[in-house]
Amino acid sequence: MSERPTTTTDAGAPAPSDAHSQSVGPNGPLLLQDHYLIQKMAHFNRERVPERVVHAKGGGAYGVLEITEDVSQFTRAKLFQKGARTESLVRFSSVAGELGSADAGRDPRGFAIKFYTEEGNYDLVGNNTPVFFIRDPQKFSDFIHSQKRRADNHLRDNNMQWDFWTLSPESAHQVTWLMTDRGTPVSWRHMNGYGSHTYLWYNAAGEKFWVKYHFKTDQGIKNFTAEESEAQHPDVHISDLYNAIKRGEYPSWTVQVQIMPFEDAADYRFNPFDLTKVWPHADYPPITIGKWTLNRNPENYFAEIEQAALEPANFVPGIGPSPDKMLQGRLFSYPDAHRYRIGANYLQLPVNAPKVPVHSYNFDGAMTYRNPTDPVYAPNSVGGPVADPELWKGESYDVAGEIVRSAYTLHREDDDYVQPRALWEKVLSDTDRDHLVHNVLLHATAPEVTAEMKPRIAEYWRNVHKDLGDRIAQGLGLNGS
């Protein structure tokens, strides 16, 4: 094999890492000074004009969140206080396909909600799966590139997908989810939604907790088989949601949270901030806190859905980020993508604007129409707005460590295959298992998947479970390997 060149930055300097972002210690927050990560993410956000690079195809509606249980012991956020009713917007989407792609294809589904709270907008940006393919944003653009189109023939290529997946064992849990029939939901109404990441909650006394969000469909989970999904109209999910709401059949989801005491995270049996992992319900049982219902269609798809800008960086007092590296990367990436795609003043568009007054020192820029009056700087002595740090008391916690490029520190049960193995052994029915094998073989026998790749695919699934891997190997014609 010829010697491989060294990865470089776009300026030609040697890149510090292909896989790890710079953090404060292995488990701490990421650093803005990681110029290579910023370069990769900022460039990635500017690869397409004007559609989204990821989650390009989607649809959405308006609804309301109603909180029925008291969780004030966990968070001071007003939208989660018992009796609160909060208007919201949701955008559902596929991930890898372009704007004109088919709704029903095998893909995770975006599940992104904007809550118009009395304290400003709170955005919860998740998927219909509780996990993701990777755990470090350094690999995000590379992962998406492997799911998109080749540079030479402009075709999507299953071989390069398996090339990335088999070289990234942390993908096994999400790929297992993807290759079941959960990867081809019948409609957006018939799938669950998850915040996926771990977030910080803190109450009025400043006590801290880690939280995961679950939106459980009240319509029941329904999925297409692979063959059924191929036969669907390209816009089946958009039309289904729109027409259901138009008929007055308002879809709803039961809202649940898992709560982990702040101190549990340090020595929990696996890393609770790892986006490729779920928290077992036996350890942290889901708590039902309310109901979320969709009850109004948009009047103009482009203005209200295409221009909807959802970003996990939109927090309100009582909610904050965790050291989840993927979340930390998205805090920068999402708003940066919106500034590029729809302009620096995207938050002034009606669909994105909060329902409360804005008192910001940001001003001017293209397409602005809501400029502040003087003073336009802080601090000032002429009556301008002032921040209130007391509202955010509780979001801070101690972090110490050497600046490194490192994987997370391994907890005693950290393993990339334990949870997908449990999915195979304990969650999937016999029919689900048969469909998983069938769906993997449909994908892995595409003409572009090379003979050299197929043993790697079989070994990938053997690492999940020997029986699963053996069935994949047999289906790929690898008998005896």
GROMACS .gro file of C-alpha atoms in nm:
model
  481
    1MET     CA    1   0.000   0.000   0.000
    2SER     CA    2   0.132   0.344  -0.094
    3GLU     CA    3   0.197   0.592   0.186
    4ARG     CA    4  -0.114   0.793   0.263
    5PRO     CA    5  -0.098   1.174   0.266
    6THR     CA    6  -0.151   1.370   0.585
    7THR     CA    7  -0.489   1.537   0.630
    8THR     CA    8  -0.457   1.915   0.617
    9THR     CA    9  -0.666   2.220   0.690
   10ASP     CA   10  -0.794   2.418   0.393
   11ALA     CA   11  -0.488   2.638   0.438
   12GLY     CA   12  -0.261   2.336   0.384
   13ALA     CA   13  -0.143   2.294   0.742
   14PRO     CA   14  -0.143   1.943   0.893
   15ALA     CA   15  -0.478   1.870   1.059
   16PRO     CA   16  -0.463   1.789   1.431
   17SER     CA   17  -0.719   1.505   1.420
   18ASP     CA   18  -0.967   1.335   1.189
   19ALA     CA   19  -1.185   1.214   1.473
   20HIS     CA   20  -1.158   1.416   1.792
   21SER     CA   21  -1.255   1.771   1.878
   22GLN     CA   22  -1.059   1.972   2.133
   23SER     CA   23  -1.214   1.967   2.478
   24VAL     CA   24  -1.136   2.053   2.838
   25GLY     CA   25  -1.033   1.706   2.946
   26PRO     CA   26  -1.181   1.399   2.777
   27ASN     CA   27  -1.531   1.472   2.910
   28GLY     CA   28  -1.547   1.854   2.918
   29PRO     CA   29  -1.701   2.110   2.682
   30LEU     CA   30  -1.546   2.182   2.343
   31LEU     CA   31  -1.334   2.489   2.276
   32LEU     CA   32  -1.397   2.771   2.031
   33GLN     CA   33  -1.020   2.780   1.973
   34ASP     CA   34  -1.042   2.446   1.787
   35HIS     CA   35  -0.998   2.622   1.454
   36TYR     CA   36  -0.995   2.300   1.251
   37LEU     CA   37  -1.332   2.188   1.390
   38ILE     CA   38  -1.476   2.535   1.325
   39GLN     CA   39  -1.336   2.533   0.972
   40LYS     CA   40  -1.487   2.192   0.896
   41MET     CA   41  -1.826   2.277   1.037
   42ALA     CA   42  -1.846   2.626   0.888
   43HIS     CA   43  -1.743   2.497   0.545
   44PHE     CA   44  -1.988   2.209   0.571
   45ASN     CA   45  -2.273   2.453   0.639
   46ARG     CA   46  -2.193   2.637   0.316
   47GLU     CA   47  -2.186   2.339   0.078
   48ARG     CA   48  -2.535   2.389  -0.065
   49VAL     CA   49  -2.735   2.685  -0.191
   50PRO     CA   50  -3.011   2.733  -0.095
   51GLU     CA   51  -3.148   2.408   0.049
   52ARG     CA   52  -3.030   2.260   0.377
   53VAL     CA   53  -2.722   2.040   0.357
   54VAL     CA   54  -2.895   1.786   0.581
   55HIS     CA   55  -3.266   1.752   0.660
   56ALA     CA   56  -3.344   1.916   0.323
   57LYS     CA   57  -3.679   1.741   0.264
   58GLY     CA   58  -3.944   1.791   0.527
   59GLY     CA   59  -4.272   1.934   0.640
   60GLY     CA   60  -4.430   2.065   0.954
   61ALA     CA   61  -4.715   2.214   1.149
   62TYR     CA   62  -4.804   2.418   1.456
   63GLY     CA   63  -4.917   2.280   1.788
   64VAL     CA   64  -4.927   2.321   2.162
   65LEU     CA   65  -4.740   2.166   2.454
   66GLU     CA   66  -4.946   2.115   2.771
   67ILE     CA   67  -4.771   2.020   3.096
   68THR     CA   68  -4.986   1.811   3.329
   69GLU     CA   69  -4.736   1.710   3.599
   70ASP     CA   70  -4.521   1.903   3.846
   71VAL     CA   71  -4.151   1.889   3.759
   72SER     CA   72  -4.054   2.214   3.929
   73GLN     CA   73  -3.818   2.015   4.151
   74PHE     CA   74  -3.609   1.954   3.839
   75THR     CA   75  -3.633   2.273   3.631
   76ARG     CA   76  -3.732   2.637   3.668
   77ALA     CA   77  -3.815   2.664   3.295
   78LYS     CA   78  -4.162   2.815   3.273
   79LEU     CA   79  -4.274   2.605   2.977
   80PHE     CA   80  -4.233   2.291   3.190
   81GLN     CA   81  -4.435   2.411   3.490
   82LYS     CA   82  -4.761   2.230   3.561
   83GLY     CA   83  -5.051   2.388   3.373
   84ALA     CA   84  -4.832   2.569   3.120
   85ARG     CA   85  -4.952   2.578   2.757
   86THR     CA   86  -4.687   2.671   2.500
   87GLU     CA   87  -4.739   2.728   2.128
   88SER     CA   88  -4.492   2.546   1.906
   89LEU     CA   89  -4.378   2.470   1.553
   90VAL     CA   90  -4.239   2.135   1.441
   91ARG     CA   91  -4.039   2.046   1.134
   92PHE     CA   92  -4.015   1.676   1.046
   93SER     CA   93  -3.762   1.573   0.783
   94SER     CA   94  -3.548   1.304   0.633
   95VAL     CA   95  -3.172   1.340   0.682
   96ALA     CA   96  -2.968   1.238   0.379
   97GLY     CA   97  -3.203   1.304   0.088
   98GLU     CA   98  -3.222   1.621  -0.116
   99LEU     CA   99  -3.519   1.857  -0.137
  100GLY     CA  100  -3.695   1.644  -0.399
  101SER     CA  101  -3.620   1.304  -0.244
  102ALA     CA  102  -3.886   1.050  -0.151
  103ASP     CA  103  -4.038   1.082   0.197
  104ALA     CA  104  -4.053   0.710   0.269
  105GLY     CA  105  -3.692   0.612   0.195
  106ARG     CA  106  -3.476   0.445   0.459
  107ASP     CA  107  -3.336   0.724   0.672
  108PRO     CA  108  -3.358   0.867   1.022
  109ARG     CA  109  -3.625   1.137   1.057
  110GLY     CA  110  -3.560   1.480   1.199
  111PHE     CA  111  -3.798   1.581   1.481
  112ALA     CA  112  -3.728   1.948   1.558
  113ILE     CA  113  -3.958   2.162   1.773
  114LYS     CA  114  -3.958   2.536   1.838
  115PHE     CA  115  -4.143   2.638   2.156
  116TYR     CA  116  -4.254   3.003   2.165
  117THR     CA  117  -4.223   3.047   2.542
  118GLU     CA  118  -4.282   3.356   2.757
  119GLU     CA  119  -3.907   3.359   2.822
  120GLY     CA  120  -3.809   3.347   2.453
  121ASN     CA  121  -3.776   3.061   2.209
  122TYR     CA  122  -3.665   2.717   2.322
  123ASP     CA  123  -3.569   2.477   2.043
  124LEU     CA  124  -3.545   2.100   2.085
  125VAL     CA  125  -3.370   1.952   1.782
  126GLY     CA  126  -3.384   1.572   1.769
  127ASN     CA  127  -3.467   1.265   1.564
  128ASN     CA  128  -3.708   0.973   1.563
  129THR     CA  129  -3.430   0.763   1.714
  130PRO     CA  130  -3.278   0.813   2.059
  131VAL     CA  131  -2.920   0.773   1.933
  132PHE     CA  132  -2.697   0.884   1.644
  133PHE     CA  133  -2.420   0.742   1.423
  134ILE     CA  134  -2.124   0.925   1.578
  135ARG     CA  135  -2.025   1.086   1.907
  136ASP     CA  136  -1.780   1.360   1.800
  137PRO     CA  137  -1.865   1.649   1.563
  138GLN     CA  138  -1.520   1.623   1.404
  139LYS     CA  139  -1.665   1.330   1.207
  140PHE     CA  140  -2.005   1.484   1.125
  141SER     CA  141  -1.935   1.631   0.783
  142ASP     CA  142  -1.745   1.315   0.685
  143PHE     CA  143  -2.039   1.100   0.791
  144ILE     CA  144  -2.288   1.307   0.593
  145HIS     CA  145  -2.060   1.306   0.289
  146SER     CA  146  -2.062   0.925   0.301
  147GLN     CA  147  -2.444   0.931   0.283
  148LYS     CA  148  -2.465   1.189   0.004
  149ARG     CA  149  -2.341   1.172  -0.356
  150ARG     CA  150  -2.004   1.076  -0.497
  151ALA     CA  151  -1.779   1.344  -0.638
  152ASP     CA  152  -1.716   1.162  -0.968
  153ASN     CA  153  -2.052   1.028  -1.090
  154HIS     CA  154  -2.289   1.224  -0.859
  155LEU     CA  155  -2.460   0.903  -0.746
  156ARG     CA  156  -2.534   0.787  -0.396
  157ASP     CA  157  -2.318   0.489  -0.312
  158ASN     CA  158  -2.397   0.217  -0.057
  159ASN     CA  159  -2.036   0.103  -0.061
  160MET     CA  160  -1.907   0.430   0.079
  161GLN     CA  161  -2.180   0.420   0.344
  162TRP     CA  162  -2.061   0.079   0.460
  163ASP     CA  163  -1.702   0.197   0.434
  164PHE     CA  164  -1.773   0.471   0.687
  165TRP     CA  165  -1.996   0.259   0.911
  166THR     CA  166  -1.762  -0.040   0.932
  167LEU     CA  167  -1.468   0.189   1.015
  168SER     CA  168  -1.679   0.366   1.281
  169PRO     CA  169  -1.799   0.101   1.528
  170GLU     CA  170  -1.986   0.365   1.731
  171SER     CA  171  -2.239   0.371   1.444
  172ALA     CA  172  -2.364   0.017   1.518
  173HIS     CA  173  -2.648   0.115   1.749
  174GLN     CA  174  -2.799   0.370   1.511
  175VAL     CA  175  -2.743   0.154   1.202
  176THR     CA  176  -2.927  -0.129   1.375
  177TRP     CA  177  -3.222   0.105   1.438
  178LEU     CA  178  -3.200   0.232   1.079
  179MET     CA  179  -3.203  -0.115   0.924
  180THR     CA  180  -3.514  -0.221   1.113
  181ASP     CA  181  -3.853  -0.110   0.985
  182ARG     CA  182  -3.820   0.195   1.215
  183GLY     CA  183  -3.607   0.330   0.929
  184THR     CA  184  -3.918   0.349   0.707
  185PRO     CA  185  -4.207   0.491   0.915
  186VAL     CA  186  -4.557   0.498   0.765
  187SER     CA  187  -4.594   0.865   0.857
  188TRP     CA  188  -4.452   1.130   1.085
  189ARG     CA  189  -4.764   1.084   1.299
  190HIS     CA  190  -4.673   0.721   1.363
  191MET     CA  191  -4.323   0.761   1.498
  192ASN     CA  192  -4.166   0.865   1.828
  193GLY     CA  193  -3.946   1.169   1.870
  194TYR     CA  194  -3.642   1.209   2.092
  195GLY     CA  195  -3.425   1.498   2.204
  196SER     CA  196  -3.149   1.234   2.167
  197HIS     CA  197  -2.885   1.447   2.340
  198THR     CA  198  -2.851   1.483   2.715
  199TYR     CA  199  -2.942   1.828   2.849
  200LEU     CA  200  -2.900   2.008   3.179
  201TRP     CA  201  -3.203   2.103   3.388
  202TYR     CA  202  -3.175   2.320   3.700
  203ASN     CA  203  -3.443   2.431   3.942
  204ALA     CA  204  -3.507   2.763   4.116
  205ALA     CA  205  -3.264   2.669   4.393
  206GLY     CA  206  -2.986   2.599   4.142
  207GLU     CA  207  -2.994   2.220   4.187
  208LYS     CA  208  -2.884   2.039   3.869
  209PHE     CA  209  -3.009   1.732   3.685
  210TRP     CA  210  -2.938   1.565   3.351
  211VAL     CA  211  -3.241   1.504   3.127
  212LYS     CA  212  -3.342   1.320   2.810
  213TYR     CA  213  -3.666   1.394   2.621
  214HIS     CA  214  -3.906   1.138   2.473
  215PHE     CA  215  -4.215   1.211   2.262
  216LYS     CA  216  -4.420   0.890   2.239
  217THR     CA  217  -4.671   0.882   1.956
  218ASP     CA  218  -5.032   0.838   2.065
  219GLN     CA  219  -5.120   0.709   1.717
  220GLY     CA  220  -4.904   0.399   1.765
  221ILE     CA  221  -4.581   0.315   1.584
  222LYS     CA  222  -4.641   0.199   1.227
  223ASN     CA  223  -4.373   0.123   0.970
  224PHE     CA  224  -4.345   0.024   0.607
  225THR     CA  225  -4.150  -0.280   0.499
  226ALA     CA  226  -3.865  -0.203   0.262
  227GLU     CA  227  -4.075  -0.304  -0.038
  228GLU     CA  228  -4.377  -0.102   0.078
  229SER     CA  229  -4.165   0.209   0.127
  230GLU     CA  230  -4.038   0.186  -0.230
  231ALA     CA  231  -4.396   0.191  -0.359
  232GLN     CA  232  -4.503   0.512  -0.185
  233HIS     CA  233  -4.574   0.850  -0.339
  234PRO     CA  234  -4.265   1.075  -0.303
  235ASP     CA  235  -4.453   1.320  -0.077
  236VAL     CA  236  -4.645   1.066   0.129
  237HIS     CA  237  -4.537   1.205   0.468
  238ILE     CA  238  -4.599   1.571   0.383
  239SER     CA  239  -4.947   1.495   0.245
  240ASP     CA  240  -5.037   1.263   0.533
  241LEU     CA  241  -4.963   1.521   0.804
  242TYR     CA  242  -5.128   1.808   0.617
  243ASN     CA  243  -5.443   1.615   0.537
  244ALA     CA  244  -5.478   1.464   0.885
  245ILE     CA  245  -5.470   1.810   1.044
  246LYS     CA  246  -5.702   1.947   0.775
  247ARG     CA  247  -5.953   1.671   0.864
  248GLY     CA  248  -5.931   1.763   1.232
  249GLU     CA  249  -5.742   1.444   1.322
  250TYR     CA  250  -5.485   1.620   1.536
  251PRO     CA  251  -5.185   1.395   1.608
  252SER     CA  252  -5.047   1.394   1.959
  253TRP     CA  253  -4.752   1.265   2.155
  254THR     CA  254  -4.712   1.183   2.525
  255VAL     CA  255  -4.414   1.378   2.655
  256GLN     CA  256  -4.176   1.198   2.889
  257VAL     CA  257  -3.839   1.277   3.042
  258GLN     CA  258  -3.567   1.067   3.198
  259ILE     CA  259  -3.399   1.241   3.493
  260MET     CA  260  -3.048   1.159   3.613
  261PRO     CA  261  -2.916   1.322   3.931
  262PHE     CA  262  -2.623   1.546   3.841
  263GLU     CA  263  -2.372   1.348   4.049
  264ASP     CA  264  -2.463   1.013   3.888
  265ALA     CA  265  -2.297   1.101   3.559
  266ALA     CA  266  -1.938   1.091   3.687
  267ASP     CA  267  -1.927   0.718   3.760
  268TYR     CA  268  -2.230   0.585   3.572
  269ARG     CA  269  -2.155   0.248   3.413
  270PHE     CA  270  -2.123   0.401   3.066
  271ASN     CA  271  -2.080   0.759   2.949
  272PRO     CA  272  -2.427   0.919   2.982
  273PHE     CA  273  -2.333   1.200   2.739
  274ASP     CA  274  -2.245   0.962   2.454
  275LEU     CA  275  -2.501   1.021   2.176
  276THR     CA  276  -2.464   0.660   2.057
  277LYS     CA  277  -2.610   0.533   2.387
  278VAL     CA  278  -2.953   0.530   2.553
  279TRP     CA  279  -3.017   0.538   2.927
  280PRO     CA  280  -3.181   0.208   3.025
  281HIS     CA  281  -3.532   0.265   3.153
  282ALA     CA  282  -3.463   0.032   3.445
  283ASP     CA  283  -3.203   0.281   3.571
  284TYR     CA  284  -3.392   0.602   3.492
  285PRO     CA  285  -3.762   0.535   3.428
  286PRO     CA  286  -3.937   0.777   3.191
  287ILE     CA  287  -4.164   1.023   3.369
  288THR     CA  288  -4.476   1.143   3.185
  289ILE     CA  289  -4.502   1.523   3.210
  290GLY     CA  290  -4.758   1.625   2.949
  291LYS     CA  291  -4.906   1.614   2.601
  292TRP     CA  292  -4.796   1.772   2.274
  293THR     CA  293  -5.058   1.811   1.998
  294LEU     CA  294  -5.039   1.941   1.640
  295ASN     CA  295  -5.351   2.137   1.546
  296ARG     CA  296  -5.271   2.387   1.268
  297ASN     CA  297  -5.119   2.367   0.922
  298PRO     CA  298  -4.888   2.636   0.783
  299GLU     CA  299  -5.042   2.876   0.533
  300ASN     CA  300  -4.726   2.911   0.325
  301TYR     CA  301  -4.481   2.621   0.311
  302PHE     CA  302  -4.177   2.827   0.210
  303ALA     CA  303  -4.225   3.109   0.459
  304GLU     CA  304  -4.312   2.890   0.756
  305ILE     CA  305  -4.136   2.558   0.700
  306GLU     CA  306  -3.847   2.613   0.458
  307GLN     CA  307  -3.746   2.928   0.643
  308ALA     CA  308  -3.797   2.774   0.987
  309ALA     CA  309  -3.465   2.790   1.169
  310LEU     CA  310  -3.434   2.551   1.462
  311GLU     CA  311  -3.120   2.541   1.671
  312PRO     CA  312  -3.028   2.364   1.995
  313ALA     CA  313  -2.848   2.681   2.110
  314ASN     CA  314  -3.186   2.841   2.190
  315PHE     CA  315  -3.220   2.783   2.565
  316VAL     CA  316  -3.438   2.945   2.830
  317PRO     CA  317  -3.362   2.977   3.204
  318GLY     CA  318  -3.382   2.634   3.364
  319ILE     CA  319  -3.232   2.448   3.067
  320GLY     CA  320  -2.873   2.425   2.945
  321PRO     CA  321  -2.629   2.211   2.745
  322SER     CA  322  -2.442   1.905   2.866
  323PRO     CA  323  -2.084   1.804   2.778
  324ASP     CA  324  -2.219   1.587   2.494
  325LYS     CA  325  -1.963   1.661   2.221
  326MET     CA  326  -2.214   1.630   1.939
  327LEU     CA  327  -2.446   1.875   2.113
  328GLN     CA  328  -2.156   2.112   2.173
  329GLY     CA  329  -2.075   2.108   1.801
  330ARG     CA  330  -2.438   2.165   1.705
  331LEU     CA  331  -2.462   2.469   1.931
  332PHE     CA  332  -2.235   2.641   1.676
  333SER     CA  333  -2.329   2.459   1.359
  334TYR     CA  334  -2.705   2.510   1.345
  335PRO     CA  335  -2.726   2.889   1.390
  336ASP     CA  336  -2.424   2.931   1.162
  337ALA     CA  337  -2.605   2.732   0.892
  338HIS     CA  338  -2.911   2.955   0.928
  339ARG     CA  339  -2.706   3.275   0.897
  340TYR     CA  340  -2.562   3.144   0.575
  341ARG     CA  341  -2.878   2.992   0.429
  342ILE     CA  342  -3.140   3.255   0.511
  343GLY     CA  343  -2.938   3.553   0.632
  344ALA     CA  344  -2.793   3.716   0.940
  345ASN     CA  345  -3.137   3.834   1.054
  346TYR     CA  346  -3.316   3.501   1.021
  347LEU     CA  347  -3.456   3.540   1.373
  348GLN     CA  348  -3.662   3.838   1.256
  349LEU     CA  349  -3.864   3.622   1.015
  350PRO     CA  350  -4.215   3.570   1.159
  351VAL     CA  351  -4.181   3.193   1.192
  352ASN     CA  352  -3.859   3.230   1.390
  353ALA     CA  353  -3.931   3.545   1.587
  354PRO     CA  354  -4.010   3.498   1.956
  355LYS     CA  355  -4.353   3.601   2.082
  356VAL     CA  356  -4.194   3.823   2.349
  357PRO     CA  357  -4.015   4.157   2.304
  358VAL     CA  358  -3.652   4.142   2.189
  359HIS     CA  359  -3.400   4.374   2.355
  360SER     CA  360  -3.075   4.298   2.173
  361TYR     CA  361  -2.765   4.499   2.094
  362ASN     CA  362  -2.724   4.323   1.758
  363PHE     CA  363  -2.821   4.553   1.473
  364ASP     CA  364  -2.795   4.616   1.097
  365GLY     CA  365  -2.704   4.344   0.848
  366ALA     CA  366  -2.883   4.229   0.535
  367MET     CA  367  -3.263   4.221   0.545
  368THR     CA  368  -3.296   4.376   0.889
  369TYR     CA  369  -3.623   4.552   0.965
  370ARG     CA  370  -3.628   4.552   1.344
  371ASN     CA  371  -3.329   4.763   1.446
  372PRO     CA  372  -3.286   4.871   1.808
  373THR     CA  373  -3.276   5.239   1.892
  374ASP     CA  374  -2.979   5.396   2.065
  375PRO     CA  375  -2.792   5.293   2.270
  376VAL     CA  376  -2.651   5.011   2.057
  377TYR     CA  377  -2.373   4.911   2.295
  378ALA     CA  378  -2.329   4.776   2.645
  379PRO     CA  379  -2.248   4.873   2.909
  380ASN     CA  380  -2.415   5.213   2.883
  381SER     CA  381  -2.549   5.479   3.116
  382VAL     CA  382  -2.847   5.590   2.909
  383GLY     CA  383  -3.113   5.334   2.990
  384GLY     CA  384  -3.028   5.043   2.761
  385PRO     CA  385  -3.125   4.685   2.853
  386VAL     CA  386  -2.914   4.497   3.106
  387ALA     CA  387  -2.864   4.124   3.156
  388ASP     CA  388  -2.994   3.940   3.463
  389PRO     CA  389  -2.749   3.659   3.551
  390GLU     CA  390  -2.976   3.546   3.836
  391LEU     CA  391  -3.219   3.398   3.583
  392TRP     CA  392  -2.946   3.159   3.471
  393LYS     CA  393  -2.817   3.072   3.817
  394GLY     CA  394  -2.769   2.697   3.814
  395GLU     CA  395  -2.636   2.647   3.461
  396SER     CA  396  -2.270   2.658   3.569
  397TYR     CA  397  -2.068   2.365   3.698
  398ASP     CA  398  -1.699   2.296   3.758
  399VAL     CA  399  -1.491   2.157   3.471
  400ALA     CA  400  -1.117   2.106   3.495
  401GLY     CA  401  -0.871   1.927   3.275
  402GLU     CA  402  -0.589   1.949   3.029
  403ILE     CA  403  -0.675   2.065   2.676
  404VAL     CA  404  -0.667   1.748   2.468
  405ARG     CA  405  -0.791   1.579   2.152
  406SER     CA  406  -0.930   1.257   2.288
  407ALA     CA  407  -1.215   1.014   2.285
  408TYR     CA  408  -1.437   1.022   2.593
  409THR     CA  409  -1.291   0.859   2.903
  410LEU     CA  410  -1.427   0.504   2.904
  411HIS     CA  411  -1.668   0.411   3.180
  412ARG     CA  412  -1.669   0.052   3.302
  413GLU     CA  413  -1.938  -0.069   3.058
  414ASP     CA  414  -1.864   0.154   2.758
  415ASP     CA  415  -1.882  -0.062   2.448
  416ASP     CA  416  -2.012   0.019   2.101
  417TYR     CA  417  -2.194  -0.313   2.058
  418VAL     CA  418  -2.364  -0.376   2.394
  419GLN     CA  419  -2.674  -0.166   2.322
  420PRO     CA  420  -2.735  -0.278   1.961
  421ARG     CA  421  -2.688  -0.637   2.086
  422ALA     CA  422  -2.955  -0.575   2.349
  423LEU     CA  423  -3.179  -0.430   2.077
  424TRP     CA  424  -3.140  -0.753   1.877
  425GLU     CA  425  -3.179  -0.986   2.175
  426LYS     CA  426  -3.440  -0.815   2.391
  427VAL     CA  427  -3.638  -0.559   2.190
  428LEU     CA  428  -3.688  -0.684   1.835
  429SER     CA  429  -3.948  -0.950   1.759
  430ASP     CA  430  -3.867  -1.246   1.535
  431THR     CA  431  -4.034  -1.059   1.248
  432ASP     CA  432  -3.828  -0.748   1.327
  433ARG     CA  433  -3.510  -0.957   1.320
  434ASP     CA  434  -3.603  -1.111   0.986
  435HIS     CA  435  -3.675  -0.767   0.840
  436LEU     CA  436  -3.350  -0.627   0.978
  437VAL     CA  437  -3.151  -0.900   0.802
  438HIS     CA  438  -3.355  -0.852   0.485
  439ASN     CA  439  -3.308  -0.474   0.489
  440VAL     CA  440  -2.933  -0.497   0.548
  441LEU     CA  441  -2.897  -0.743   0.260
  442LEU     CA  442  -3.100  -0.518   0.027
  443HIS     CA  443  -2.860  -0.235   0.107
  444ALA     CA  444  -2.536  -0.440   0.112
  445THR     CA  445  -2.599  -0.619  -0.218
  446ALA     CA  446  -2.627  -0.301  -0.423
  447PRO     CA  447  -2.410  -0.327  -0.737
  448GLU     CA  448  -2.156  -0.074  -0.608
  449VAL     CA  449  -2.082  -0.268  -0.287
  450THR     CA  450  -1.746  -0.433  -0.354
  451ALA     CA  451  -1.642  -0.789  -0.282
  452GLU     CA  452  -1.381  -0.652  -0.043
  453MET     CA  453  -1.645  -0.461   0.153
  454LYS     CA  454  -1.881  -0.754   0.211
  455PRO     CA  455  -1.666  -0.939   0.469
  456ARG     CA  456  -1.632  -0.613   0.662
  457ILE     CA  457  -2.010  -0.577   0.663
  458ALA     CA  458  -2.055  -0.930   0.795
  459GLU     CA  459  -1.794  -0.873   1.066
  460TYR     CA  460  -1.963  -0.545   1.165
  461TRP     CA  461  -2.285  -0.734   1.233
  462ARG     CA  462  -2.110  -1.027   1.402
  463ASN     CA  463  -1.975  -0.774   1.649
  464VAL     CA  464  -2.335  -0.684   1.724
  465HIS     CA  465  -2.442  -1.049   1.750
  466LYS     CA  466  -2.295  -1.368   1.607
  467ASP     CA  467  -2.627  -1.502   1.481
  468LEU     CA  468  -2.704  -1.173   1.308
  469GLY     CA  469  -2.361  -1.158   1.149
  470ASP     CA  470  -2.378  -1.518   1.035
  471ARG     CA  471  -2.714  -1.456   0.867
  472ILE     CA  472  -2.574  -1.148   0.693
  473ALA     CA  473  -2.265  -1.342   0.582
  474GLN     CA  474  -2.481  -1.619   0.440
  475GLY     CA  475  -2.697  -1.369   0.254
  476LEU     CA  476  -2.387  -1.205   0.110
  477GLY     CA  477  -2.258  -1.539  -0.015
  478LEU     CA  478  -1.974  -1.553   0.237
  479ASN     CA  479  -2.031  -1.910   0.355
  480GLY     CA  480  -1.743  -2.034   0.565
  481SER     CA  481  -1.596  -1.686   0.614
   0.00000   0.00000   0.00000
